[in-house]
Coordinates of C-alpha atoms in Angstrom, one line a residue:
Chain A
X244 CA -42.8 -5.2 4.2
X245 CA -42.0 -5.9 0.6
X246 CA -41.0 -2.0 0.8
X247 CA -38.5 -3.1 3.5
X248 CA -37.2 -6.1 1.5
X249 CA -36.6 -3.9 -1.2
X250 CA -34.6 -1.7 0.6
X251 CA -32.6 -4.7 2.2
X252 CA -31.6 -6.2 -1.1
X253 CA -30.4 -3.0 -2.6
X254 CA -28.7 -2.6 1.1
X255 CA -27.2 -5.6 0.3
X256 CA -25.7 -5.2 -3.1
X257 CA -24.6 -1.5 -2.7
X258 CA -22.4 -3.2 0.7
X259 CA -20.8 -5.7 -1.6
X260 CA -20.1 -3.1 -4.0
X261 CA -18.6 -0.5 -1.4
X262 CA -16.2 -3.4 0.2
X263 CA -15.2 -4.3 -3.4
X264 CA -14.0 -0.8 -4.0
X265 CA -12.4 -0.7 -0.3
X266 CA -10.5 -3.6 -1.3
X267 CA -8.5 -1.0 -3.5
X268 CA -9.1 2.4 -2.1
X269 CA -9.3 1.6 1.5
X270 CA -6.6 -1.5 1.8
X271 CA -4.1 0.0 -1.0
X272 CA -4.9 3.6 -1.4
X273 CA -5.4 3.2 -5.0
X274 CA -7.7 6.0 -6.0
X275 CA -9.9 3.2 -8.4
X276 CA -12.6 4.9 -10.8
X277 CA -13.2 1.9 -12.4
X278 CA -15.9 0.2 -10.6
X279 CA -19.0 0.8 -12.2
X280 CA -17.4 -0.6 -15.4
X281 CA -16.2 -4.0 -13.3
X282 CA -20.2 -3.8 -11.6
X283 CA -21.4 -3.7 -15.2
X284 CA -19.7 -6.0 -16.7
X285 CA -20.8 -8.5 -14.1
X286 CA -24.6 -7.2 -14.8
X287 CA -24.2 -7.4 -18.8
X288 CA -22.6 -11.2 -18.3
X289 CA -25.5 -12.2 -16.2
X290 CA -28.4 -10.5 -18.2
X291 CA -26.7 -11.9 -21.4
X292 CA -25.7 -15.2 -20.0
X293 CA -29.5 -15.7 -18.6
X294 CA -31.4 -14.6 -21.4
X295 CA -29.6 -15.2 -24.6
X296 CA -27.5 -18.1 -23.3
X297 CA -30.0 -19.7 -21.0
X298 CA -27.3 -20.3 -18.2
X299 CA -28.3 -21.0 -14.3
X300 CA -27.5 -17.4 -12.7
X301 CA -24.4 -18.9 -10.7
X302 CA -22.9 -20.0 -14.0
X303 CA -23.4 -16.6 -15.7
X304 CA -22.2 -14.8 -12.1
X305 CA -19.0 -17.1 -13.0
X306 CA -19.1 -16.1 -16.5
X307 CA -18.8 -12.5 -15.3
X308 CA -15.8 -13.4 -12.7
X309 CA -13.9 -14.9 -15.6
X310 CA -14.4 -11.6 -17.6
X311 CA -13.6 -9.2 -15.2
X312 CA -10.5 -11.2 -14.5
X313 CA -9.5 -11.0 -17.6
X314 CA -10.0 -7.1 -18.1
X315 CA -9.0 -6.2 -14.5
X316 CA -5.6 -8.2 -15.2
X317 CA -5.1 -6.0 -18.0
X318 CA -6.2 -2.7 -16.6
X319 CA -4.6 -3.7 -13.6
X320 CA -1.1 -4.7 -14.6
X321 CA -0.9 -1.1 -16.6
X322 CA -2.4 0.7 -13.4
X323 CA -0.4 -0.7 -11.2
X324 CA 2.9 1.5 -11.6
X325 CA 0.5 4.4 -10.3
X326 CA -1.6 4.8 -7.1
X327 CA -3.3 7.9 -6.2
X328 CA -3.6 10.8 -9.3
X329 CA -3.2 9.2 -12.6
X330 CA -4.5 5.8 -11.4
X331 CA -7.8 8.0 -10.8
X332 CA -7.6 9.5 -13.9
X333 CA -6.3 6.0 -15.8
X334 CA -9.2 4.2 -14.4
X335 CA -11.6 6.7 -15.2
X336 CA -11.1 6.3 -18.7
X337 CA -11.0 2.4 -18.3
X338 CA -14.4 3.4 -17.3
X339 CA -15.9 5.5 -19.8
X340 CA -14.9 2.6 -22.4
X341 CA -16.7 -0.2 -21.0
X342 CA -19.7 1.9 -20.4
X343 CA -19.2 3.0 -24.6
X344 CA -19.2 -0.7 -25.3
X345 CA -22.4 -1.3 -22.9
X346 CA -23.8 1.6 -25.1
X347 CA -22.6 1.0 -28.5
X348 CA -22.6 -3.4 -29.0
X349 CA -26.2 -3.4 -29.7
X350 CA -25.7 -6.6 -31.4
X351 CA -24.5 -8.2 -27.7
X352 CA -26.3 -5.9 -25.0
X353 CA -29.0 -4.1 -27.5
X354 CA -27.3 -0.4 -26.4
X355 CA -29.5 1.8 -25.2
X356 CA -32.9 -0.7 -25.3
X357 CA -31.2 -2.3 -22.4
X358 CA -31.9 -5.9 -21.3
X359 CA -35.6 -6.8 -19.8
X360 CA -36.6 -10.8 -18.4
X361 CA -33.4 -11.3 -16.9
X362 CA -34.8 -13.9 -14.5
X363 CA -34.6 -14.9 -10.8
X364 CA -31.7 -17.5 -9.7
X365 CA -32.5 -21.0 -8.7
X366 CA -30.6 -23.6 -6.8
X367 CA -31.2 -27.2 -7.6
X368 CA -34.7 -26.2 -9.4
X369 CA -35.7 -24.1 -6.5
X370 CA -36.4 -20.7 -8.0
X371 CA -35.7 -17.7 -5.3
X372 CA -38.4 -15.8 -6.3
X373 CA -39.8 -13.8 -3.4
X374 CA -38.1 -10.7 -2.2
X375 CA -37.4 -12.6 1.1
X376 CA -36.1 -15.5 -1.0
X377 CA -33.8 -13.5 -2.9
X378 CA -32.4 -10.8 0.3
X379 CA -31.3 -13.8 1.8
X380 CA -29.0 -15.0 -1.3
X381 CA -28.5 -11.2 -0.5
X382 CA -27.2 -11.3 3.0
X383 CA -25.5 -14.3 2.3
X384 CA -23.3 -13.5 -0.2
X385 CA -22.4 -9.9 1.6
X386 CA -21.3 -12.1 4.7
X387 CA -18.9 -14.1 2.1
X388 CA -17.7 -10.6 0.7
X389 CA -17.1 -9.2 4.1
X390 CA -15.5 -12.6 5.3
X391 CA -12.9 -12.4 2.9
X392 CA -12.4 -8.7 3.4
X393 CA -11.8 -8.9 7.5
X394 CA -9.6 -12.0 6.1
X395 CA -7.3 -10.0 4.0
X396 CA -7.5 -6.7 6.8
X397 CA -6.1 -8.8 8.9
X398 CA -3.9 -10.5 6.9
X399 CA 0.2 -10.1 6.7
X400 CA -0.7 -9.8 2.6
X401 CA -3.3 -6.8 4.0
X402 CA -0.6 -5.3 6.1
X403 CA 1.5 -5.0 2.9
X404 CA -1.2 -3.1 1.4
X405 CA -1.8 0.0 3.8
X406 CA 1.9 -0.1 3.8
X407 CA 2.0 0.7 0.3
X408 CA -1.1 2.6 0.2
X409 CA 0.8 5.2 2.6
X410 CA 4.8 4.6 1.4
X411 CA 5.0 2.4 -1.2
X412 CA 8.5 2.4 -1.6
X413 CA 9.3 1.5 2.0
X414 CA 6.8 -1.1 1.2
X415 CA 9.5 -2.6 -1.7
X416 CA 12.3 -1.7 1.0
X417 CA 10.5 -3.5 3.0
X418 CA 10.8 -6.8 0.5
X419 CA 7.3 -6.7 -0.9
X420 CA 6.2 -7.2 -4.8
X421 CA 3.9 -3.9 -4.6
X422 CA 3.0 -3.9 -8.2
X423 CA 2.1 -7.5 -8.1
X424 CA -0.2 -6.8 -4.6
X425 CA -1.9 -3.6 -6.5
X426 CA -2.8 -5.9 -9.4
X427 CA -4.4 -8.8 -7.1
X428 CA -6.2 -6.4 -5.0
X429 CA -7.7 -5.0 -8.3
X430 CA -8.9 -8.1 -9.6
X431 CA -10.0 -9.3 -6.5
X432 CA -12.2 -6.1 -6.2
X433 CA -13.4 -6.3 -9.8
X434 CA -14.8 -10.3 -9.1
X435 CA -16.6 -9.0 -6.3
X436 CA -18.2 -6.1 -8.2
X437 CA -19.2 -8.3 -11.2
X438 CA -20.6 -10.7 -8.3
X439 CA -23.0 -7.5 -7.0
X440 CA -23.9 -6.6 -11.1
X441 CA -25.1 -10.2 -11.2
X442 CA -27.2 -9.6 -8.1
X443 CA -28.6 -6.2 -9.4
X444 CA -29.4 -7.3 -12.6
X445 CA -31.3 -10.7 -11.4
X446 CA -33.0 -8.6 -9.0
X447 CA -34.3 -5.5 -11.2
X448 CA -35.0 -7.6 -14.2
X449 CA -33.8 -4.8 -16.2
X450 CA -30.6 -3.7 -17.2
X451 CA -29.4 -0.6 -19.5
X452 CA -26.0 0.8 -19.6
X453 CA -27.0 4.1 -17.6
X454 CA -26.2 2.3 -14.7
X455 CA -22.6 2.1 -15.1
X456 CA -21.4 5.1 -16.0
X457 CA -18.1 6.5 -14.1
X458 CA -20.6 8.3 -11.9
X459 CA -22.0 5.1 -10.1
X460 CA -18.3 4.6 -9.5
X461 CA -18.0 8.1 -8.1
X462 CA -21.6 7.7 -5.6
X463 CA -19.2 4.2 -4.4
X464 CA -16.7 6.3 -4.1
X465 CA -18.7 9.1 -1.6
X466 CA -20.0 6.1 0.6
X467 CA -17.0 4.3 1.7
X468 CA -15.2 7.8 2.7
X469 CA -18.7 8.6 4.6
X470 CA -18.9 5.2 6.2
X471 CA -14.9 4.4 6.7
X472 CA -12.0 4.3 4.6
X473 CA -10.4 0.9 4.5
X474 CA -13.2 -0.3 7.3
X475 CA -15.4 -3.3 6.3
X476 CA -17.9 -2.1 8.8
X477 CA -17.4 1.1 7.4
X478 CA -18.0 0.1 4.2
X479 CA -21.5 -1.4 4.9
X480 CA -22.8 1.4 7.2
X481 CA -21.8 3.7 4.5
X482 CA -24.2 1.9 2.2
X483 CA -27.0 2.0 4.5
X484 CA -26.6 5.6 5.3
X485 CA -26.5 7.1 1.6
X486 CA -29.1 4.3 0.6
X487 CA -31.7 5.4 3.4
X488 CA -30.8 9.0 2.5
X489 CA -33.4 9.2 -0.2
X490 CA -36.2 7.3 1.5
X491 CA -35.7 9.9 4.9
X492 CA -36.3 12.7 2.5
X493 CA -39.0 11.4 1.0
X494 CA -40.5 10.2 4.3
X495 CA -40.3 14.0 5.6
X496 CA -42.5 14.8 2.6
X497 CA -40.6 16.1 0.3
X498 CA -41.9 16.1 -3.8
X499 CA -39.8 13.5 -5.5
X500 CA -38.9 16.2 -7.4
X501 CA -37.4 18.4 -4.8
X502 CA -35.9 15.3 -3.1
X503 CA -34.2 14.3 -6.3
X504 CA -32.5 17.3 -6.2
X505 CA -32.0 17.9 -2.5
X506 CA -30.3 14.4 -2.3
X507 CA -26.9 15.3 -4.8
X508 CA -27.2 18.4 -2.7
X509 CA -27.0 16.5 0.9
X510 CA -24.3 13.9 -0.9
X511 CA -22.2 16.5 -1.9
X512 CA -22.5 18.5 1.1
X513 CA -21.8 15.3 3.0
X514 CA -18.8 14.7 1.4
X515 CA -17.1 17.7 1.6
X516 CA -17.9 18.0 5.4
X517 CA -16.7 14.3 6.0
X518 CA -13.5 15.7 4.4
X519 CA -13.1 19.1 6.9
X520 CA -14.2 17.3 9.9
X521 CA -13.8 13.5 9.8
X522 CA -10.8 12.7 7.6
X523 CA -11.4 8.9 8.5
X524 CA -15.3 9.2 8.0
X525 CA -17.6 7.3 10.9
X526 CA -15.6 3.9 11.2
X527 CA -12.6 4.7 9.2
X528 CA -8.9 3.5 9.7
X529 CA -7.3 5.8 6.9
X530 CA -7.2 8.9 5.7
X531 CA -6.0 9.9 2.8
Chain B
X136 CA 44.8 -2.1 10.4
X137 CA 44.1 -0.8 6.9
X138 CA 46.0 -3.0 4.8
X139 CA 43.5 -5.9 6.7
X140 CA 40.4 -4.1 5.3
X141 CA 41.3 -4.6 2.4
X142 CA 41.9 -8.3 2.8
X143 CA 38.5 -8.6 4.5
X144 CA 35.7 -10.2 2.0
X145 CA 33.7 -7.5 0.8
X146 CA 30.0 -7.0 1.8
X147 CA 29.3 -4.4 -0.8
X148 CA 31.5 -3.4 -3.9
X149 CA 30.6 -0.6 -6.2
X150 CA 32.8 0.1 -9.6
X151 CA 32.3 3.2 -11.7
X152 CA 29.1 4.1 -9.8
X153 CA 27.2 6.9 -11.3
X154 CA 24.5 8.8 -10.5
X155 CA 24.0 12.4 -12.6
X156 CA 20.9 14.7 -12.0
X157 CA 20.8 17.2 -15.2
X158 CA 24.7 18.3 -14.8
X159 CA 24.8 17.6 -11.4
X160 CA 27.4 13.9 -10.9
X161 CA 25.5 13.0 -7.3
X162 CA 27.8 9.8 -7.5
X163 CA 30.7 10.7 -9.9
X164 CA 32.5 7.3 -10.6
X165 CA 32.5 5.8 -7.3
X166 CA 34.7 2.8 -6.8
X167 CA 34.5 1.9 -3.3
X168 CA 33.8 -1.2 -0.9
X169 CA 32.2 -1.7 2.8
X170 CA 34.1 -5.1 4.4
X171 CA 32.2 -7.3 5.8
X172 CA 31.7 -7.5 9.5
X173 CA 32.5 -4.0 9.8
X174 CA 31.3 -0.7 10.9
X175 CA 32.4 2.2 8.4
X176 CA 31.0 5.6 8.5
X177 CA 30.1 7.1 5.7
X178 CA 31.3 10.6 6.3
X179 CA 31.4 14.2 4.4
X180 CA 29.7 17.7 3.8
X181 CA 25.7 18.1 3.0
X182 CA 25.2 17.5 -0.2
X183 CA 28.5 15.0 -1.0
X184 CA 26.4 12.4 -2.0
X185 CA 26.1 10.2 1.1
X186 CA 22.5 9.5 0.8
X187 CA 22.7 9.2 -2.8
X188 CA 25.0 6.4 -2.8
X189 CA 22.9 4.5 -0.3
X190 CA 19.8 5.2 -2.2
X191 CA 22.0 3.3 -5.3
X192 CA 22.9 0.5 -3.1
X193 CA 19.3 -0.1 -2.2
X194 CA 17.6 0.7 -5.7
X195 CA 15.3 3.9 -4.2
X196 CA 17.7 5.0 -7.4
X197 CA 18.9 4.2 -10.3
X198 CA 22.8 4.5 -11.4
X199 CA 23.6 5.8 -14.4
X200 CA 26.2 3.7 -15.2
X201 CA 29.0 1.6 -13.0
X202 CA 28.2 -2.0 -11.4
X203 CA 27.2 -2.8 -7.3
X204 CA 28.0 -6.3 -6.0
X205 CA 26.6 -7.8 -3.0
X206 CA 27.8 -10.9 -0.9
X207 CA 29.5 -11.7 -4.6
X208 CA 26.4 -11.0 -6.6
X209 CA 26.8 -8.3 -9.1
X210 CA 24.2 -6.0 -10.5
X211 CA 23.5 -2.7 -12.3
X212 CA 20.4 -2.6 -11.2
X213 CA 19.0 -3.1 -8.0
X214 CA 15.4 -3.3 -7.2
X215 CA 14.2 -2.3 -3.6
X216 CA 12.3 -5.5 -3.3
X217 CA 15.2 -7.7 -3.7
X218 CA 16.8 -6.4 -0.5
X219 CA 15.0 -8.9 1.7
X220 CA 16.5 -11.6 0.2
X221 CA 19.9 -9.8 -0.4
X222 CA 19.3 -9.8 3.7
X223 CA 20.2 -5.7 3.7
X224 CA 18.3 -3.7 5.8
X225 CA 17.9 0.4 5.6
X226 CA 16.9 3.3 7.9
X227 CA 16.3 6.7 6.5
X228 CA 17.3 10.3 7.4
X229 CA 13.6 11.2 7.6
X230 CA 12.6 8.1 9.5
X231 CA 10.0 6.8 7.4
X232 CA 7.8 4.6 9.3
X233 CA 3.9 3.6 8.0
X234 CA 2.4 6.9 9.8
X235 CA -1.2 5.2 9.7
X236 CA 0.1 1.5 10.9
X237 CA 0.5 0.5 14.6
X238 CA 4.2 0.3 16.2
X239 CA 3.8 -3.2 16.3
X240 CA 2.6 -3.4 12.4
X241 CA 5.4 -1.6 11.5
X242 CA 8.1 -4.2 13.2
X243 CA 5.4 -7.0 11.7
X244 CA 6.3 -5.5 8.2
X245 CA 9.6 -6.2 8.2
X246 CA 9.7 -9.7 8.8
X247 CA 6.5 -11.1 7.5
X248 CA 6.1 -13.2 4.8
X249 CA 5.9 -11.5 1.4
X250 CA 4.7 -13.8 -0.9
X251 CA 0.8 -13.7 -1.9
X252 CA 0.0 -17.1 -0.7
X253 CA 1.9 -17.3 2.6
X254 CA 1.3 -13.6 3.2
X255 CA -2.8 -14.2 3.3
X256 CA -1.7 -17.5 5.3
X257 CA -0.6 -15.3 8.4
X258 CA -3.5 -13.9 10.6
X259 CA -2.5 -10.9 12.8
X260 CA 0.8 -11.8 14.9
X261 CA 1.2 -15.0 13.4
X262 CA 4.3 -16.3 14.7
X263 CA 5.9 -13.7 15.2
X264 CA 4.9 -12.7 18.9
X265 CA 8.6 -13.5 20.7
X266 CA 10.2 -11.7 17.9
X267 CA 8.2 -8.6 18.1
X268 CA 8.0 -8.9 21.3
X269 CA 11.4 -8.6 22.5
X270 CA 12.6 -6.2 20.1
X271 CA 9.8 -3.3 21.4
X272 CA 11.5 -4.5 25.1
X273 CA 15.0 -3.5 23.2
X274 CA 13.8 -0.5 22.2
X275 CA 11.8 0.7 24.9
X276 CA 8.4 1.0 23.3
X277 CA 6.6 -1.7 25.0
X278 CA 4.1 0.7 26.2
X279 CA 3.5 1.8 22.8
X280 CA 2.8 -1.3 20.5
X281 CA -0.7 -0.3 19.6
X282 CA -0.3 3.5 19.2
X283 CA 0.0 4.6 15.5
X284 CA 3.6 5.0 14.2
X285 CA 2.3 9.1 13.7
X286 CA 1.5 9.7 17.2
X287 CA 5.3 8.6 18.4
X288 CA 7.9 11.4 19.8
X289 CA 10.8 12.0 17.4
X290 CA 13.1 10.0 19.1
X291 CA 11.0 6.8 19.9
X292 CA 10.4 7.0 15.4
X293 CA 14.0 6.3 15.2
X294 CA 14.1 4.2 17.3
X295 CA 10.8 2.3 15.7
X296 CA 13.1 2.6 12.5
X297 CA 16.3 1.6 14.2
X298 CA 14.2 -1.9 15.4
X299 CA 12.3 -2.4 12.4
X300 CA 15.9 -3.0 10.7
X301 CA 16.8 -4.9 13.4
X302 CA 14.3 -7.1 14.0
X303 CA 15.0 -8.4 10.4
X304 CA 17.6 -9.9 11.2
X305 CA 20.0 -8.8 8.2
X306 CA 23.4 -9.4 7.1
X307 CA 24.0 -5.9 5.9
X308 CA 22.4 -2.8 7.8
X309 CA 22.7 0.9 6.1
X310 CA 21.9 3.1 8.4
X311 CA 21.4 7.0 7.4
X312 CA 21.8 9.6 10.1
X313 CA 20.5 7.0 13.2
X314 CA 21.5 9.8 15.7
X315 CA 20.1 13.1 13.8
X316 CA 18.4 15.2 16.6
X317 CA 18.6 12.6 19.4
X318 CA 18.6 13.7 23.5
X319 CA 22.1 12.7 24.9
X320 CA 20.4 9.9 26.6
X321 CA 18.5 8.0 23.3
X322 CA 22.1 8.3 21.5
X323 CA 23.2 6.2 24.4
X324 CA 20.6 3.7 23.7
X325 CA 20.9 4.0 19.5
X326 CA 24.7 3.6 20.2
X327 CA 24.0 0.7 22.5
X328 CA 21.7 -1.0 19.4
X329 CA 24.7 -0.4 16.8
X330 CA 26.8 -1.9 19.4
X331 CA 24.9 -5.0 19.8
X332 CA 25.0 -5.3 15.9
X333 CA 28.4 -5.1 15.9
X334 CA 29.5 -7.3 18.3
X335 CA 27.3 -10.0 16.2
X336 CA 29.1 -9.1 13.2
X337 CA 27.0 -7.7 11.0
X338 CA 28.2 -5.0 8.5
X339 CA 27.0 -1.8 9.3
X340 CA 27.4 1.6 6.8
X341 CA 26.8 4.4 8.9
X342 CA 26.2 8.5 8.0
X343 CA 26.9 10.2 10.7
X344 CA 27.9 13.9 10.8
X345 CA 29.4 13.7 14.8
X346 CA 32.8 12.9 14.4
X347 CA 33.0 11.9 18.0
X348 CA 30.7 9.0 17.4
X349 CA 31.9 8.1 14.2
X350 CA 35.5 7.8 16.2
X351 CA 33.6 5.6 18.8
X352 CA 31.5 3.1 17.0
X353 CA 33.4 3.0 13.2
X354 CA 36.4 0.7 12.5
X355 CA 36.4 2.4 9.4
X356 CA 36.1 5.2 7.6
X357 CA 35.2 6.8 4.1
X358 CA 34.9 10.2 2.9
X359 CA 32.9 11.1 0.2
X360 CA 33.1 15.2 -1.2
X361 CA 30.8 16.0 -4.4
X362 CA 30.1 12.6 -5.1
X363 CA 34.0 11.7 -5.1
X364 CA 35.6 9.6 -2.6
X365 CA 38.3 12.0 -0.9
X366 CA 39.8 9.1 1.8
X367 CA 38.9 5.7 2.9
X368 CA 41.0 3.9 5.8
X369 CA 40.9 3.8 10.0
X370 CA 39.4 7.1 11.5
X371 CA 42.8 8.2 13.2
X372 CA 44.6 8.4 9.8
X373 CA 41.8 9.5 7.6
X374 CA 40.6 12.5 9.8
X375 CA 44.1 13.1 10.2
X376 CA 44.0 13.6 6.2
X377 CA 44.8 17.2 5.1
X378 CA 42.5 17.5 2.3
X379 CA 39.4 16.0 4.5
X380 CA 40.3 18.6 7.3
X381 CA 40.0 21.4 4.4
X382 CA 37.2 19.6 2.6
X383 CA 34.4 18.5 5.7
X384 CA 35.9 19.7 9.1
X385 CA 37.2 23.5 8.1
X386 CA 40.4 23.8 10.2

């Protein structure tokens, strides 16, 4: 059961995470690298904010929201006269900073040492301490997430977006402020990746910067073009798929350290034949 | 007839316009105006700098030097997002539609709200139901309104294109090439549109390489050889011209 739970949770904050990063690559078509950085941010300013600070875990998740507004309006504004190659590349770098800073401030994040005793959230003094407790907060605040995504999808503000993500200068033609859009969708997405770093780091206890490096971004990147481009159910099914990846192969018996291996095997091999034969991946509505 | 032109109020005005590629002058000092309320076709030999000037007017590029003014405003830069409010709308030679967007999305996108606020205010059709609505009646794609833009015929992109200008309801309506590899009958139909637009008064720039329908639907005409105009005035006297037969008809 409290296997299950487990599983549910880290269902639950790798869906936020994959609709944060379809916000940008699915709705806009802007090839974003930058999400680990935005997911540990949002994990450093809860640890931090927790521990050091003594805040309640919603203040700290809105300490991490202001943050990443802040550096996502920055990034953002720069990125957004690109969209596809050197917004990959752009973002990328954004990304190998902030996970630098995680690494090098030992004074503010204790580098390498990581962060340990981050505790559990309460509302009004009621400490969600069970696993059940907390996959609900879980659940909860993916339904929010996905809310606001269908909201957006379906949105004239969303239509703009997979206009530009396919023609963005009939997109301007068309009368809309595309740079401004691009920016928006950016921060918008980096809020709701802090929100699932605040989640992840309540949850494990432990935080150290390994987490976020650009290649968390990249494994983001592989499940929503598995599960859907620009899809919000996509999104989520692509989490569950590459999450229960690992526990199949080690259900079928495999040594943990054959699986470990086998499972960037079967990702990449995934990936590539999502790419030949499903374009769109499962529930897709783009390709790129 | 031509001496009226020029007394009608000008819809667009461009002095000194420029456009150079490397040594190339695309636009080589172009000092010309559209009137308003009238259809002019835009007429010349590939490569005259037809589609360059419209790109100008609509700020897909930027001039190099010289001045555009529109309903009295004057710029020297124009940004594609301030046509909407300059109430200018554009097709393109390639008929560029949102390949991945349904028939009905693309018509929605040319008439929904841009702003952040009001833009995330509008769920699906919003409002604009009637609108879209009678416009795929007007150009016959009723049957189509939930098929992707992609997975449309030739013809019935253009005439997506031709609608999705339309439906905007603009003041000003550049329109490159609307009858480019058109069956006889969906010319009828695109003439038809341009007709209706006229007879509304709207000012319509039109390329068009068939001199036949440039004699049938322009009032006007101007002739533009590499990047230079060559003759402006009514069709009969301008393709009467001796150095535009020499220059774009080759008799």
């Amino acid at each position: 059961m409290e296997y299950l739970l487990n599983l549910g949770i880290l269902f639950s904050i790798y869906g936020v995470l994959a609709l944060s990063l379809n916000m940008v690559v699915g709705m806009a078509g802007l090839l974003s690298l930058a999400q680990a950085a935005f997911y540990g941010i949002g994990a450093y300013a809860t640890a931090i904010g927790m521990t050091e600070l003594g805040l309640n875990f919603f203040v700290s998740l809105g300490l991490g929201a202001v943050i990443n507004i802040v550096a996502a309006g920055i990034v953002g504004r720069i990125l957004s006269r690109w969209k596809s190659d050197y917004y990959a590349v752009v973002s990328m770098g954004f990304s190998i900073i902030v996970f630098s800073v995680l690494l090098n401030w030992k004074e503010l994040t204790r580098g390498p040492l990581g962060i340990f005793g981050i505790p559990k959230p309460s509302i009004f003094g009621y400490s969600i301490d069970t696993n059940l407790g907390f996959l609900m907060l879980c659940l909860f605040i993916l339904g929010i997430v996905f809310g606001i995504y269908r909201w957006i999808d379906r949105s004239s503000f969303g239509r703009a977006a997979k206009a530009i993500r396919e023609d963005e200068q009939l997109a301007q033609v068309m009368g809309y402020p595309t740079r401004r859009i691009k920016s928006i969708l950016f921060g918008l997405s980096a809020v709701v990746a802090g929100v699932a770093g605040g989640l992840f780091a309540s949850y494990i206890a432990f935080i150290d910067p390994t987490t976020f490096q650009v290649k968390e971004g990249i494994f983001l990147f592989t499940i929503i073009i598995i599960g859907g481009l620009a899809s919000s159910r996509g999104a989520v099914l692509g989490a569950l798929i590459l999450l229960s990846l690992p526990e199949v192969l080690r259900f079928i018996g495999l040594p943990f350290s054959i699986a470990a291996q086998m499972q960037q095997i079967i990702y990449g091999s995934a990936l590539v034949l999502m790419m030949v034969f499903k374009p769109k991946g499962f529930l897709g509505k783009y390709r790129m | 007839m031509s001496v009226s032109m020029s007394t009608l109020p000008r819809a667009i005005e461009t002095k000194g316009l420029t456009k150079t590629f490397g040594g190339l002058r695309a636009a080589d000092a172009l000092s010309i105006y559209f009137p308003s309320g009238v259809a002019t076709g835009l007429i010349g030999p590939n490569g005259s700098g037809k589609t360059t000037l419209m790109n100008l007017l609509t700020g897909t590029l930027e001039p190099t030097e010289g001045s555009i003014t529109i309903s009295g405003k004057t710029f020297e830069v124009i940004e594609p997002d301030m046509l909407r409010d300059l109430k200018i709308a554009r097709t393109f030679q390639d008929g560029r539609l949102v390949n991945q967007l349904s028939v009905e999305d693309n018509l929605l996108l040319a008439i929904a709200s841009v702003g952040t606020r009001a833009g995330l205010g509008e769920i699906g059709i919003a409002g604009y139901g009637a609108r879209v609505d009678a416009m795929l009646k007007k150009i016959h794609l009723e049957a189509h309104r939930g098929a992707n833009a992609e997975d449309l015929s030739y013809g019935q992109r253009k005439l997506l294109e031709l609608g999705r200008a339309i439906i905007q309801d603009a003041d000003i309506y550049l329109l490159d090439e609307p009858f480019t590899g058109l069956f006889p009958a969906v010319v009828e139909q695109v003439a038809e549109l341009l007709g209706e637009l006229k007879r509304a008064g709207k000012t319509l720039v039109i390329i068009e390489h068939n001199i036949g329908l440039i004699r049938r639907l322009a009032d006007n005409v101007i002739v533009l050889d590499h990047g230079q105009k060559l003759a402006a005035g009514v069709p009969e006297d301008v393709l009467k011209n001796k150095r535009v037969q020499e220059a774009y008809l080759g008799v």
